[in-house]
Amino acid sequence: MWERSVRATHTFLTDDEINRIKQYVPQAIAEVPELVVMYPDGDSSDQTPLAFMGVADGRLEMLFVDSDHREHGVGKQLLEHGIAHHNVSELTVNEQNPQAIEFYQHMGFVTYRRTEQDEEGGPYPLLYMRLQR
């Protein structure tokens, strides 16, 4: 699900970059203190996750929605849950992911800092956002 989500939203990444990053995803998920997974409602026999988010100390560390379930309110429900139950008030997003930026702004987050590179020194500017209350 992570890869489908990334391919739908991180169009600035090459296949090689996605494959390189994919190696680290299991470790990143295992190390996040709070992991919330959303599954289909009801009695569906398909219990494949729709989305997941990771939270650490009120910071949204990751939020990925399966590409087949984007724009159906899944991300909104998950983030609202994170704000209400996990005190999510900050996050970081790739500047080259305008759909995510627009989503987070719609959810009440505002940019307070920008970097030219990502945390690994890659050429991917980051926006640091806080929940405006």
PDB file of C-alpha atoms in Angstrom:
ATOM      1  CA  MET A   1       0.000   0.000   0.000  1.00  0.00           C
ATOM      2  CA  TRP A   2       2.863   2.408   0.798  1.00  0.00           C
ATOM      3  CA  GLU A   3       4.260   2.077  -2.717  1.00  0.00           C
ATOM      4  CA  ARG A   4       0.879   2.596  -4.427  1.00  0.00           C
ATOM      5  CA  SER A   5       0.311   5.694  -2.314  1.00  0.00           C
ATOM      6  CA  VAL A   6       3.764   7.106  -3.053  1.00  0.00           C
ATOM      7  CA  ARG A   7       3.489   6.455  -6.784  1.00  0.00           C
ATOM      8  CA  ALA A   8       0.152   8.321  -6.844  1.00  0.00           C
ATOM      9  CA  THR A   9       1.375  11.349  -4.904  1.00  0.00           C
ATOM     10  CA  HIS A  10       5.165  11.622  -5.112  1.00  0.00           C
ATOM     11  CA  THR A  11       5.431  12.039  -8.871  1.00  0.00           C
ATOM     12  CA  PHE A  12       8.741  13.883  -8.435  1.00  0.00           C
ATOM     13  CA  LEU A  13      10.483  10.650  -7.379  1.00  0.00           C
ATOM     14  CA  THR A  14      12.030   8.289  -9.909  1.00  0.00           C
ATOM     15  CA  ASP A  15      11.452   4.522  -9.822  1.00  0.00           C
ATOM     16  CA  ASP A  16      14.997   4.056  -8.511  1.00  0.00           C
ATOM     17  CA  GLU A  17      14.370   6.529  -5.688  1.00  0.00           C
ATOM     18  CA  ILE A  18      11.103   4.855  -4.715  1.00  0.00           C
ATOM     19  CA  ASN A  19      12.797   1.452  -4.699  1.00  0.00           C
ATOM     20  CA  ARG A  20      15.655   2.824  -2.581  1.00  0.00           C
ATOM     21  CA  ILE A  21      13.292   4.410  -0.055  1.00  0.00           C
ATOM     22  CA  LYS A  22      11.096   1.289   0.045  1.00  0.00           C
ATOM     23  CA  GLN A  23      13.935  -0.589   1.762  1.00  0.00           C
ATOM     24  CA  TYR A  24      13.608   1.661   4.816  1.00  0.00           C
ATOM     25  CA  VAL A  25       9.813   1.684   5.126  1.00  0.00           C
ATOM     26  CA  PRO A  26       9.451  -1.417   7.367  1.00  0.00           C
ATOM     27  CA  GLN A  27      12.019  -0.016   9.806  1.00  0.00           C
ATOM     28  CA  ALA A  28      10.385   3.438   9.798  1.00  0.00           C
ATOM     29  CA  ILE A  29       6.981   1.892  10.502  1.00  0.00           C
ATOM     30  CA  ALA A  30       8.390  -0.336  13.257  1.00  0.00           C
ATOM     31  CA  GLU A  31      10.078   2.622  14.963  1.00  0.00           C
ATOM     32  CA  VAL A  32       7.124   5.025  15.004  1.00  0.00           C
ATOM     33  CA  PRO A  33       5.705   5.131  18.550  1.00  0.00           C
ATOM     34  CA  GLU A  34       2.043   5.314  17.500  1.00  0.00           C
ATOM     35  CA  LEU A  35       0.851   3.579  14.343  1.00  0.00           C
ATOM     36  CA  VAL A  36      -2.809   3.847  13.339  1.00  0.00           C
ATOM     37  CA  VAL A  37      -4.122   1.656  10.521  1.00  0.00           C
ATOM     38  CA  MET A  38      -7.512   2.166   8.880  1.00  0.00           C
ATOM     39  CA  TYR A  39      -9.360  -0.889   7.534  1.00  0.00           C
ATOM     40  CA  PRO A  40     -12.611  -1.151   5.545  1.00  0.00           C
ATOM     41  CA  ASP A  41     -15.794  -0.760   7.582  1.00  0.00           C
ATOM     42  CA  GLY A  42     -18.366  -3.447   8.032  1.00  0.00           C
ATOM     43  CA  ASP A  43     -18.264  -7.133   7.374  1.00  0.00           C
ATOM     44  CA  SER A  44     -16.040  -6.940   4.321  1.00  0.00           C
ATOM     45  CA  SER A  45     -13.932 -10.047   3.908  1.00  0.00           C
ATOM     46  CA  ASP A  46     -11.201  -7.822   2.455  1.00  0.00           C
ATOM     47  CA  GLN A  47      -9.244  -6.495   5.410  1.00  0.00           C
ATOM     48  CA  THR A  48      -6.476  -4.887   3.375  1.00  0.00           C
ATOM     49  CA  PRO A  49      -5.522  -1.574   5.007  1.00  0.00           C
ATOM     50  CA  LEU A  50      -6.951   1.565   3.393  1.00  0.00           C
ATOM     51  CA  ALA A  51      -4.438   3.905   5.004  1.00  0.00           C
ATOM     52  CA  PHE A  52      -2.022   4.308   7.887  1.00  0.00           C
ATOM     53  CA  MET A  53      -0.354   7.069   9.829  1.00  0.00           C
ATOM     54  CA  GLY A  54       2.499   7.221  12.269  1.00  0.00           C
ATOM     55  CA  VAL A  55       2.711   9.735  15.112  1.00  0.00           C
ATOM     56  CA  ALA A  56       5.539  10.633  17.482  1.00  0.00           C
ATOM     57  CA  ASP A  57       5.127  13.238  20.218  1.00  0.00           C
ATOM     58  CA  GLY A  58       2.312  15.073  18.449  1.00  0.00           C
ATOM     59  CA  ARG A  59       4.123  15.082  15.107  1.00  0.00           C
ATOM     60  CA  LEU A  60       2.629  13.322  12.107  1.00  0.00           C
ATOM     61  CA  GLU A  61       5.569  11.267  10.850  1.00  0.00           C
ATOM     62  CA  MET A  62       3.757   9.571   7.980  1.00  0.00           C
ATOM     63  CA  LEU A  63       0.331   9.414   6.375  1.00  0.00           C
ATOM     64  CA  PHE A  64      -0.287   7.161   3.404  1.00  0.00           C
ATOM     65  CA  VAL A  65      -3.615   6.390   1.762  1.00  0.00           C
ATOM     66  CA  ASP A  66      -3.989   3.542  -0.720  1.00  0.00           C
ATOM     67  CA  SER A  67      -4.234   4.995  -4.218  1.00  0.00           C
ATOM     68  CA  ASP A  68      -7.613   3.279  -4.775  1.00  0.00           C
ATOM     69  CA  HIS A  69      -9.082   5.112  -1.772  1.00  0.00           C
ATOM     70  CA  ARG A  70      -7.745   8.628  -2.268  1.00  0.00           C
ATOM     71  CA  GLU A  71     -10.276  11.468  -2.356  1.00  0.00           C
ATOM     72  CA  HIS A  72     -12.880   9.475  -0.405  1.00  0.00           C
ATOM     73  CA  GLY A  73     -12.285  11.094   2.997  1.00  0.00           C
ATOM     74  CA  VAL A  74      -9.995   8.354   4.309  1.00  0.00           C
ATOM     75  CA  GLY A  75      -7.028  10.673   4.890  1.00  0.00           C
ATOM     76  CA  LYS A  76      -9.279  13.272   6.487  1.00  0.00           C
ATOM     77  CA  GLN A  77     -10.765  10.719   8.899  1.00  0.00           C
ATOM     78  CA  LEU A  78      -7.332   9.428   9.817  1.00  0.00           C
ATOM     79  CA  LEU A  79      -5.853  12.902  10.361  1.00  0.00           C
ATOM     80  CA  GLU A  80      -8.886  14.037  12.374  1.00  0.00           C
ATOM     81  CA  HIS A  81      -8.395  10.949  14.544  1.00  0.00           C
ATOM     82  CA  GLY A  82      -4.710  11.849  14.925  1.00  0.00           C
ATOM     83  CA  ILE A  83      -5.519  15.410  15.956  1.00  0.00           C
ATOM     84  CA  ALA A  84      -8.222  14.356  18.422  1.00  0.00           C
ATOM     85  CA  HIS A  85      -6.610  11.258  19.953  1.00  0.00           C
ATOM     86  CA  HIS A  86      -2.854  11.570  19.358  1.00  0.00           C
ATOM     87  CA  ASN A  87      -2.424  15.353  19.687  1.00  0.00           C
ATOM     88  CA  VAL A  88      -1.116  15.770  16.129  1.00  0.00           C
ATOM     89  CA  SER A  89      -0.184  19.423  15.730  1.00  0.00           C
ATOM     90  CA  GLU A  90       2.909  19.378  13.478  1.00  0.00           C
ATOM     91  CA  LEU A  91       4.065  17.665  10.302  1.00  0.00           C
ATOM     92  CA  THR A  92       6.551  17.864   7.471  1.00  0.00           C
ATOM     93  CA  VAL A  93       5.605  17.554   3.796  1.00  0.00           C
ATOM     94  CA  ASN A  94       7.496  17.560   0.507  1.00  0.00           C
ATOM     95  CA  GLU A  95       7.068  20.900  -1.238  1.00  0.00           C
ATOM     96  CA  GLN A  96       6.843  18.967  -4.513  1.00  0.00           C
ATOM     97  CA  ASN A  97       3.641  17.256  -3.321  1.00  0.00           C
ATOM     98  CA  PRO A  98       1.060  20.024  -3.875  1.00  0.00           C
ATOM     99  CA  GLN A  99      -1.930  17.735  -3.266  1.00  0.00           C
ATOM    100  CA  ALA A 100      -0.671  16.932   0.227  1.00  0.00           C
ATOM    101  CA  ILE A 101       0.096  20.581   0.971  1.00  0.00           C
ATOM    102  CA  GLU A 102      -3.405  21.592  -0.099  1.00  0.00           C
ATOM    103  CA  PHE A 103      -4.898  18.797   2.012  1.00  0.00           C
ATOM    104  CA  TYR A 104      -2.963  19.806   5.130  1.00  0.00           C
ATOM    105  CA  GLN A 105      -3.832  23.478   4.612  1.00  0.00           C
ATOM    106  CA  HIS A 106      -7.492  22.507   4.266  1.00  0.00           C
ATOM    107  CA  MET A 107      -7.146  20.631   7.564  1.00  0.00           C
ATOM    108  CA  GLY A 108      -5.848  23.784   9.276  1.00  0.00           C
ATOM    109  CA  PHE A 109      -2.077  23.473   9.031  1.00  0.00           C
ATOM    110  CA  VAL A 110       0.132  26.437   8.110  1.00  0.00           C
ATOM    111  CA  THR A 111       3.760  26.496   7.020  1.00  0.00           C
ATOM    112  CA  TYR A 112       6.238  27.902   9.524  1.00  0.00           C
ATOM    113  CA  ARG A 113       9.547  26.779   7.984  1.00  0.00           C
ATOM    114  CA  ARG A 114      11.008  25.623   4.664  1.00  0.00           C
ATOM    115  CA  THR A 115      14.225  23.790   3.833  1.00  0.00           C
ATOM    116  CA  GLU A 116      15.926  23.427   0.457  1.00  0.00           C
ATOM    117  CA  GLN A 117      16.682  19.730   1.008  1.00  0.00           C
ATOM    118  CA  ASP A 118      15.077  16.766   2.721  1.00  0.00           C
ATOM    119  CA  GLU A 119      16.461  15.261   5.923  1.00  0.00           C
ATOM    120  CA  GLU A 120      18.811  13.000   3.945  1.00  0.00           C
ATOM    121  CA  GLY A 121      20.238  15.937   1.959  1.00  0.00           C
ATOM    122  CA  GLY A 122      18.260  15.113  -1.181  1.00  0.00           C
ATOM    123  CA  PRO A 123      17.012  17.786  -3.573  1.00  0.00           C
ATOM    124  CA  TYR A 124      13.500  17.759  -2.150  1.00  0.00           C
ATOM    125  CA  PRO A 125      12.453  20.932  -0.304  1.00  0.00           C
ATOM    126  CA  LEU A 126      10.403  20.357   2.825  1.00  0.00           C
ATOM    127  CA  LEU A 127       7.673  22.433   4.413  1.00  0.00           C
ATOM    128  CA  TYR A 128       7.223  22.266   8.161  1.00  0.00           C
ATOM    129  CA  MET A 129       3.609  22.887   9.176  1.00  0.00           C
ATOM    130  CA  ARG A 130       1.728  23.481  12.424  1.00  0.00           C
ATOM    131  CA  LEU A 131      -1.945  23.167  13.195  1.00  0.00           C
ATOM    132  CA  GLN A 132      -3.477  26.627  13.458  1.00  0.00           C
ATOM    133  CA  ARG A 133      -5.998  26.537  16.302  1.00  0.00           C
TER     134      ARG A 133
END
